[in-house]
Each structure stands twice: as C-alpha cells, then as structure tokens.
PDB file of N, CA and C in Angstrom:
ATOM      1  N   MET Z 763      83.992  27.364 101.620  1.00 93.00           N
ATOM      2  CA  MET Z 763      84.350  27.571 100.247  1.00 93.00           C
ATOM      3  C   MET Z 763      83.096  27.443  99.400  1.00 93.00           C
ATOM      4  N   SER Z 764      83.003  28.303  98.400  1.00 96.00           N
ATOM      5  CA  SER Z 764      81.923  28.177  97.427  1.00 96.00           C
ATOM      6  C   SER Z 764      82.499  28.403  96.039  1.00 96.00           C
ATOM      7  N   GLN Z 765      81.843  27.817  95.055  1.00 96.00           N
ATOM      8  CA  GLN Z 765      82.300  27.974  93.676  1.00 96.00           C
ATOM      9  C   GLN Z 765      81.082  28.092  92.783  1.00 96.00           C
ATOM     10  N   GLU Z 766      81.158  29.026  91.841  1.00 97.00           N
ATOM     11  CA  GLU Z 766      80.070  29.262  90.903  1.00 97.00           C
ATOM     12  C   GLU Z 766      80.617  29.185  89.492  1.00 97.00           C
ATOM     13  N   GLY Z 767      79.895  28.523  88.620  1.00 95.00           N
ATOM     14  CA  GLY Z 767      80.279  28.501  87.221  1.00 95.00           C
ATOM     15  C   GLY Z 767      80.620  27.096  86.753  1.00 95.00           C
ATOM     16  N   PRO Z 768      80.932  27.023  85.495  1.00 95.00           N
ATOM     17  CA  PRO Z 768      81.147  28.164  84.615  1.00 95.00           C
ATOM     18  C   PRO Z 768      79.834  28.802  84.169  1.00 95.00           C
ATOM     19  N   VAL Z 769      79.889  30.125  84.043  1.00 98.00           N
ATOM     20  CA  VAL Z 769      78.792  30.896  83.465  1.00 98.00           C
ATOM     21  C   VAL Z 769      79.354  31.645  82.269  1.00 98.00           C
ATOM     22  N   GLY Z 770      78.502  32.039  81.343  1.00 98.00           N
ATOM     23  CA  GLY Z 770      78.933  32.733  80.136  1.00 98.00           C
ATOM     24  C   GLY Z 770      78.832  31.810  78.936  1.00 98.00           C
ATOM     25  N   SER Z 771      79.100  32.367  77.757  1.00 98.00           N
ATOM     26  CA  SER Z 771      78.985  31.587  76.523  1.00 98.00           C
ATOM     27  C   SER Z 771      80.337  31.257  75.903  1.00 98.00           C
ATOM     28  N   GLY Z 772      81.428  31.753  76.490  1.00 97.00           N
ATOM     29  CA  GLY Z 772      82.762  31.439  75.984  1.00 97.00           C
ATOM     30  C   GLY Z 772      83.259  32.359  74.887  1.00 97.00           C
ATOM     31  N   THR Z 773      82.500  33.411  74.579  1.00 98.00           N
ATOM     32  CA  THR Z 773      82.936  34.369  73.560  1.00 98.00           C
ATOM     33  C   THR Z 773      83.746  35.490  74.213  1.00 98.00           C
ATOM     34  N   ALA Z 774      84.420  36.292  73.393  1.00 97.00           N
ATOM     35  CA  ALA Z 774      85.192  37.421  73.926  1.00 97.00           C
ATOM     36  C   ALA Z 774      84.282  38.408  74.656  1.00 97.00           C
ATOM     37  N   ALA Z 775      83.059  38.579  74.161  1.00 98.00           N
ATOM     38  CA  ALA Z 775      82.117  39.507  74.795  1.00 98.00           C
ATOM     39  C   ALA Z 775      81.474  38.916  76.049  1.00 98.00           C
ATOM     40  N   ASP Z 776      81.462  37.582  76.150  1.00 98.00           N
ATOM     41  CA  ASP Z 776      80.813  36.896  77.274  1.00 98.00           C
ATOM     42  C   ASP Z 776      81.618  35.644  77.638  1.00 98.00           C
ATOM     43  N   PRO Z 777      82.838  35.842  78.171  1.00 98.00           N
ATOM     44  CA  PRO Z 777      83.709  34.689  78.446  1.00 98.00           C
ATOM     45  C   PRO Z 777      83.133  33.803  79.548  1.00 98.00           C
ATOM     46  N   TRP Z 778      83.619  32.554  79.578  1.00 98.00           N
ATOM     47  CA  TRP Z 778      83.267  31.686  80.697  1.00 98.00           C
ATOM     48  C   TRP Z 778      83.939  32.213  81.949  1.00 98.00           C
ATOM     49  N   LEU Z 779      83.222  32.221  83.050  1.00 98.00           N
ATOM     50  CA  LEU Z 779      83.752  32.663  84.340  1.00 98.00           C
ATOM     51  C   LEU Z 779      83.511  31.579  85.381  1.00 98.00           C
ATOM     52  N   VAL Z 780      84.525  31.336  86.190  1.00 97.00           N
ATOM     53  CA  VAL Z 780      84.394  30.488  87.369  1.00 97.00           C
ATOM     54  C   VAL Z 780      84.864  31.323  88.547  1.00 97.00           C
ATOM     55  N   THR Z 781      84.023  31.472  89.556  1.00 98.00           N
ATOM     56  CA  THR Z 781      84.366  32.267  90.732  1.00 98.00           C
ATOM     57  C   THR Z 781      84.415  31.358  91.952  1.00 98.00           C
ATOM     58  N   THR Z 782      85.522  31.444  92.688  1.00 96.00           N
ATOM     59  CA  THR Z 782      85.723  30.659  93.904  1.00 96.00           C
ATOM     60  C   THR Z 782      85.901  31.619  95.070  1.00 96.00           C
ATOM     61  N   VAL Z 783      85.179  31.382  96.162  1.00 97.00           N
ATOM     62  CA  VAL Z 783      85.255  32.231  97.350  1.00 97.00           C
ATOM     63  C   VAL Z 783      85.665  31.361  98.532  1.00 97.00           C
ATOM     64  N   VAL Z 784      86.709  31.810  99.255  1.00 94.00           N
ATOM     65  CA  VAL Z 784      87.210  31.071 100.415  1.00 94.00           C
ATOM     66  C   VAL Z 784      87.369  32.044 101.574  1.00 94.00           C
ATOM     67  N   ASP Z 785      86.755  31.737 102.709  1.00 92.00           N
ATOM     68  CA  ASP Z 785      86.983  32.495 103.938  1.00 92.00           C
ATOM     69  C   ASP Z 785      88.174  31.869 104.645  1.00 92.00           C
ATOM     70  N   LEU Z 786      89.141  32.696 105.039  1.00 87.00           N
ATOM     71  CA  LEU Z 786      90.379  32.202 105.629  1.00 87.00           C
ATOM     72  C   LEU Z 786      90.241  32.103 107.142  1.00 87.00           C
ATOM     73  N   GLY Z 787      89.670  30.985 107.572  1.00 85.00           N
ATOM     74  CA  GLY Z 787      89.467  30.737 108.998  1.00 85.00           C
ATOM     75  C   GLY Z 787      88.576  31.791 109.625  1.00 85.00           C
ATOM     76  N   HIS Z 788      88.932  32.210 110.839  1.00 84.00           N
ATOM     77  CA  HIS Z 788      88.175  33.230 111.572  1.00 84.00           C
ATOM     78  C   HIS Z 788      88.863  34.587 111.492  1.00 84.00           C
ATOM     79  N   SER Z 789      89.728  34.763 110.498  1.00 83.00           N
ATOM     80  CA  SER Z 789      90.527  35.988 110.389  1.00 83.00           C
ATOM     81  C   SER Z 789      89.734  37.177 109.861  1.00 83.00           C
ATOM     82  N   GLY Z 790      88.571  36.922 109.244  1.00 86.00           N
ATOM     83  CA  GLY Z 790      87.825  37.997 108.599  1.00 86.00           C
ATOM     84  C   GLY Z 790      88.289  38.248 107.179  1.00 86.00           C
ATOM     85  N   VAL Z 791      89.312  37.510 106.745  1.00 89.00           N
ATOM     86  CA  VAL Z 791      89.845  37.677 105.392  1.00 89.00           C
ATOM     87  C   VAL Z 791      89.134  36.707 104.456  1.00 89.00           C
ATOM     88  N   ARG Z 792      88.773  37.211 103.305  1.00 92.00           N
ATOM     89  CA  ARG Z 792      88.111  36.416 102.270  1.00 92.00           C
ATOM     90  C   ARG Z 792      88.925  36.523 100.990  1.00 92.00           C
ATOM     91  N   LEU Z 793      89.141  35.386 100.347  1.00 93.00           N
ATOM     92  CA  LEU Z 793      89.827  35.335  99.060  1.00 93.00           C
ATOM     93  C   LEU Z 793      88.790  35.040  97.992  1.00 93.00           C
ATOM     94  N   ILE Z 794      88.795  35.855  96.941  1.00 96.00           N
ATOM     95  CA  ILE Z 794      87.889  35.656  95.813  1.00 96.00           C
ATOM     96  C   ILE Z 794      88.746  35.511  94.564  1.00 96.00           C
ATOM     97  N   GLU Z 795      88.639  34.351  93.906  1.00 96.00           N
ATOM     98  CA  GLU Z 795      89.393  34.108  92.676  1.00 96.00           C
ATOM     99  C   GLU Z 795      88.409  33.983  91.532  1.00 96.00           C
ATOM    100  N   THR Z 796      88.667  34.705  90.442  1.00 97.00           N
ATOM    101  CA  THR Z 796      87.836  34.637  89.253  1.00 97.00           C
ATOM    102  C   THR Z 796      88.699  34.201  88.083  1.00 97.00           C
ATOM    103  N   ASP Z 797      88.326  33.089  87.461  1.00 96.00           N
ATOM    104  CA  ASP Z 797      89.015  32.582  86.277  1.00 96.00           C
ATOM    105  C   ASP Z 797      88.146  32.865  85.064  1.00 96.00           C
ATOM    106  N   THR Z 798      88.763  33.409  84.013  1.00 97.00           N
ATOM    107  CA  THR Z 798      88.064  33.803  82.800  1.00 97.00           C
ATOM    108  C   THR Z 798      88.698  33.103  81.610  1.00 97.00           C
ATOM    109  N   TYR Z 799      87.860  32.532  80.730  1.00 95.00           N
ATOM    110  CA  TYR Z 799      88.378  31.834  79.550  1.00 95.00           C
ATOM    111  C   TYR Z 799      87.490  32.107  78.350  1.00 95.00           C
ATOM    112  N   VAL Z 800      88.132  32.361  77.200  1.00 96.00           N
ATOM    113  CA  VAL Z 800      87.447  32.538  75.926  1.00 96.00           C
ATOM    114  C   VAL Z 800      87.755  31.309  75.076  1.00 96.00           C
ATOM    115  N   ALA Z 801      86.731  30.701  74.506  1.00 94.00           N
ATOM    116  CA  ALA Z 801      86.900  29.486  73.710  1.00 94.00           C
ATOM    117  C   ALA Z 801      87.954  29.687  72.625  1.00 94.00           C
ATOM    118  N   GLY Z 802      88.853  28.707  72.506  1.00 91.00           N
ATOM    119  CA  GLY Z 802      89.885  28.742  71.473  1.00 91.00           C
ATOM    120  C   GLY Z 802      91.164  29.444  71.870  1.00 91.00           C
ATOM    121  N   GLN Z 803      91.146  30.177  72.968  1.00 90.00           N
ATOM    122  CA  GLN Z 803      92.360  30.860  73.422  1.00 90.00           C
ATOM    123  C   GLN Z 803      93.336  29.843  74.000  1.00 90.00           C
ATOM    124  N   ARG Z 804      94.622  30.187  73.990  1.00 84.00           N
ATOM    125  CA  ARG Z 804      95.641  29.288  74.526  1.00 84.00           C
ATOM    126  C   ARG Z 804      95.998  29.633  75.970  1.00 84.00           C
ATOM    127  N   SER Z 805      95.260  30.551  76.558  1.00 86.00           N
ATOM    128  CA  SER Z 805      95.511  30.931  77.947  1.00 86.00           C
ATOM    129  C   SER Z 805      94.198  31.373  78.585  1.00 86.00           C
ATOM    130  N   TYR Z 806      94.247  31.558  79.884  1.00 89.00           N
ATOM    131  CA  TYR Z 806      93.093  32.064  80.619  1.00 89.00           C
ATOM    132  C   TYR Z 806      93.591  33.111  81.603  1.00 89.00           C
ATOM    133  N   LEU Z 807      92.692  33.890  82.147  1.00 94.00           N
ATOM    134  CA  LEU Z 807      93.034  34.964  83.072  1.00 94.00           C
ATOM    135  C   LEU Z 807      92.513  34.614  84.460  1.00 94.00           C
ATOM    136  N   THR Z 808      93.360  34.799  85.463  1.00 94.00           N
ATOM    137  CA  THR Z 808      92.963  34.602  86.851  1.00 94.00           C
ATOM    138  C   THR Z 808      93.147  35.906  87.608  1.00 94.00           C
ATOM    139  N   ARG Z 809      92.115  36.311  88.325  1.00 96.00           N
ATOM    140  CA  ARG Z 809      92.201  37.477  89.211  1.00 96.00           C
ATOM    141  C   ARG Z 809      91.979  36.984  90.636  1.00 96.00           C
ATOM    142  N   VAL Z 810      92.838  37.446  91.549  1.00 93.00           N
ATOM    143  CA  VAL Z 810      92.713  37.080  92.954  1.00 93.00           C
ATOM    144  C   VAL Z 810      92.546  38.358  93.759  1.00 93.00           C
ATOM    145  N   ARG Z 811      91.529  38.380  94.617  1.00 93.00           N
ATOM    146  CA  ARG Z 811      91.272  39.558  95.445  1.00 93.00           C
ATOM    147  C   ARG Z 811      91.145  39.115  96.901  1.00 93.00           C
ATOM    148  N   LEU Z 812      91.780  39.863  97.778  1.00 90.00           N
ATOM    149  CA  LEU Z 812      91.636  39.639  99.216  1.00 90.00           C
ATOM    150  C   LEU Z 812      90.833  40.782  99.803  1.00 90.00           C
ATOM    151  N   SER Z 813      89.906  40.466 100.678  1.00 90.00           N
ATOM    152  CA  SER Z 813      89.180  41.517 101.390  1.00 90.00           C
ATOM    153  C   SER Z 813      89.224  41.196 102.875  1.00 90.00           C
ATOM    154  N   ASN Z 814      89.157  42.250 103.686  1.00 89.00           N
ATOM    155  CA  ASN Z 814      89.202  42.103 105.137  1.00 89.00           C
ATOM    156  C   ASN Z 814      87.912  42.673 105.702  1.00 89.00           C
ATOM    157  N   ASP Z 815      87.047  41.800 106.196  1.00 81.00           N
ATOM    158  CA  ASP Z 815      85.762  42.238 106.748  1.00 81.00           C
ATOM    159  C   ASP Z 815      85.919  42.999 108.054  1.00 81.00           C
ATOM    160  N   ASP Z 816      87.034  42.794 108.733  1.00 75.00           N
ATOM    161  CA  ASP Z 816      87.297  43.480 110.000  1.00 75.00           C
ATOM    162  C   ASP Z 816      88.233  44.651 109.719  1.00 75.00           C
ATOM    163  N   SER Z 817      87.665  45.786 109.335  1.00 70.00           N
ATOM    164  CA  SER Z 817      88.480  46.929 108.909  1.00 70.00           C
ATOM    165  C   SER Z 817      89.305  47.527 110.044  1.00 70.00           C
ATOM    166  N   ASP Z 818      89.007  47.179 111.294  1.00 78.00           N
ATOM    167  CA  ASP Z 818      89.778  47.696 112.429  1.00 78.00           C
ATOM    168  C   ASP Z 818      91.050  46.900 112.679  1.00 78.00           C
ATOM    169  N   GLN Z 819      91.151  45.738 112.081  1.00 77.00           N
ATOM    170  CA  GLN Z 819      92.256  44.839 112.367  1.00 77.00           C
ATOM    171  C   GLN Z 819      93.019  44.527 111.081  1.00 77.00           C
ATOM    172  N   GLY Z 820      94.292  44.876 111.042  1.00 81.00           N
ATOM    173  CA  GLY Z 820      95.125  44.532 109.900  1.00 81.00           C
ATOM    174  C   GLY Z 820      95.512  43.061 109.949  1.00 81.00           C
ATOM    175  N   VAL Z 821      95.671  42.458 108.793  1.00 79.00           N
ATOM    176  CA  VAL Z 821      96.038  41.048 108.701  1.00 79.00           C
ATOM    177  C   VAL Z 821      97.144  40.908 107.675  1.00 79.00           C
ATOM    178  N   SER Z 822      98.177  40.167 108.025  1.00 80.00           N
ATOM    179  CA  SER Z 822      99.256  39.865 107.092  1.00 80.00           C
ATOM    180  C   SER Z 822      98.932  38.553 106.391  1.00 80.00           C
ATOM    181  N   ALA Z 823      99.119  38.496 105.074  1.00 79.00           N
ATOM    182  CA  ALA Z 823      98.799  37.280 104.329  1.00 79.00           C
ATOM    183  C   ALA Z 823      99.825  37.052 103.231  1.00 79.00           C
ATOM    184  N   THR Z 824     100.086  35.800 102.956  1.00 83.00           N
ATOM    185  CA  THR Z 824     100.933  35.395 101.840  1.00 83.00           C
ATOM    186  C   THR Z 824     100.110  34.460 100.969  1.00 83.00           C
ATOM    187  N   ILE Z 825     100.088  34.723  99.677  1.00 82.00           N
ATOM    188  CA  ILE Z 825      99.317  33.897  98.754  1.00 82.00           C
ATOM    189  C   ILE Z 825     100.279  33.044  97.937  1.00 82.00           C
ATOM    190  N   TYR Z 826     100.027  31.752  97.921  1.00 84.00           N
ATOM    191  CA  TYR Z 826     100.739  30.826  97.046  1.00 84.00           C
ATOM    192  C   TYR Z 826      99.722  30.260  96.077  1.00 84.00           C
ATOM    193  N   ARG Z 827     100.142  30.070  94.851  1.00 80.00           N
ATOM    194  CA  ARG Z 827      99.216  29.558  93.847  1.00 80.00           C
ATOM    195  C   ARG Z 827      99.947  28.597  92.932  1.00 80.00           C
ATOM    196  N   ALA Z 828      99.318  27.481  92.619  1.00 81.00           N
ATOM    197  CA  ALA Z 828      99.873  26.509  91.682  1.00 81.00           C
ATOM    198  C   ALA Z 828      98.712  25.843  90.962  1.00 81.00           C
ATOM    199  N   GLY Z 829      98.974  25.322  89.796  1.00 76.00           N
ATOM    200  CA  GLY Z 829      97.906  24.653  89.076  1.00 76.00           C
ATOM    201  C   GLY Z 829      98.421  23.865  87.900  1.00 76.00           C
ATOM    202  N   ASP Z 830      97.576  22.993  87.415  1.00 73.00           N
ATOM    203  CA  ASP Z 830      97.831  22.223  86.209  1.00 73.00           C
ATOM    204  C   ASP Z 830      96.548  22.296  85.405  1.00 73.00           C
ATOM    205  N   CYS Z 831      96.602  22.998  84.292  1.00 71.00           N
ATOM    206  CA  CYS Z 831      95.384  23.257  83.537  1.00 71.00           C
ATOM    207  C   CYS Z 831      95.443  22.631  82.155  1.00 71.00           C
ATOM    208  N   TYR Z 832      94.315  22.149  81.718  1.00 72.00           N
ATOM    209  CA  TYR Z 832      94.142  21.587  80.385  1.00 72.00           C
ATOM    210  C   TYR Z 832      93.308  22.597  79.613  1.00 72.00           C
ATOM    211  N   VAL Z 833      93.959  23.387  78.746  1.00 68.00           N
ATOM    212  CA  VAL Z 833      93.292  24.476  78.041  1.00 68.00           C
ATOM    213  C   VAL Z 833      93.429  24.266  76.541  1.00 68.00           C
ATOM    214  N   ALA Z 834      92.359  24.479  75.793  1.00 66.00           N
ATOM    215  CA  ALA Z 834      92.355  24.427  74.331  1.00 66.00           C
ATOM    216  C   ALA Z 834      92.880  23.088  73.819  1.00 66.00           C
ATOM    217  N   ASP Z 835      92.413  21.999  74.418  1.00 74.00           N
ATOM    218  CA  ASP Z 835      92.788  20.636  74.019  1.00 74.00           C
ATOM    219  C   ASP Z 835      94.277  20.370  74.099  1.00 74.00           C
ATOM    220  N   SER Z 836      94.972  21.033  75.020  1.00 75.00           N
ATOM    221  CA  SER Z 836      96.410  20.829  75.171  1.00 75.00           C
ATOM    222  C   SER Z 836      96.788  20.849  76.645  1.00 75.00           C
ATOM    223  N   ASP Z 837      97.663  19.940  77.028  1.00 73.00           N
ATOM    224  CA  ASP Z 837      98.191  19.908  78.384  1.00 73.00           C
ATOM    225  C   ASP Z 837      99.640  20.376  78.383  1.00 73.00           C
ATOM    226  N   TYR Z 838     100.074  21.031  77.307  1.00 70.00           N
ATOM    227  CA  TYR Z 838     101.440  21.517  77.164  1.00 70.00           C
ATOM    228  C   TYR Z 838     101.599  22.827  77.922  1.00 70.00           C
ATOM    229  N   GLY Z 839     102.660  22.938  78.696  1.00 58.00           N
ATOM    230  CA  GLY Z 839     102.980  24.205  79.335  1.00 58.00           C
ATOM    231  C   GLY Z 839     102.668  24.317  80.755  1.00 58.00           C
TER     232      GLY Z 839
END
C-alpha cells in the first residue's frame, strides 16, 4: 500500500488530493482511490479504479467501502 498527499492548495482550481494505491495480493489487480476536497465544501469526492496487470486473466472482485469523515469542521452525517 502507498499513499500520497494531500497535495494541492484546496481551491476549486487546485483541490487537495489524496491518492491511495493497494495491490490486491498476487492477483495482479491494483486498486487506486483518489479523494478530492475543496476547502469549505460540505462533501468530498472519491474515485475508485481497479486495474488488472495480467490482461490474459480475468479476475472477479467485489468492492466494499466504509468511512467516517470529519469534513468542514463537522462530524455530522
């Protein structure tokens, strides 16, 4: 697992980004999650991408996601 960030200035033109990369065992599957946040917003955006380095072999995957985030000085929601 690797994680980079936050990078950016937190503006709409240059939001903060945190990127997390996880290799899923020896399957050849890699999960890349990018979280984006603009200062003052009441929400953030998460993008999740799966890639398969072994293009000859199909892989079945199920993604579960949960979290508890403190955004914009509020833990509500």
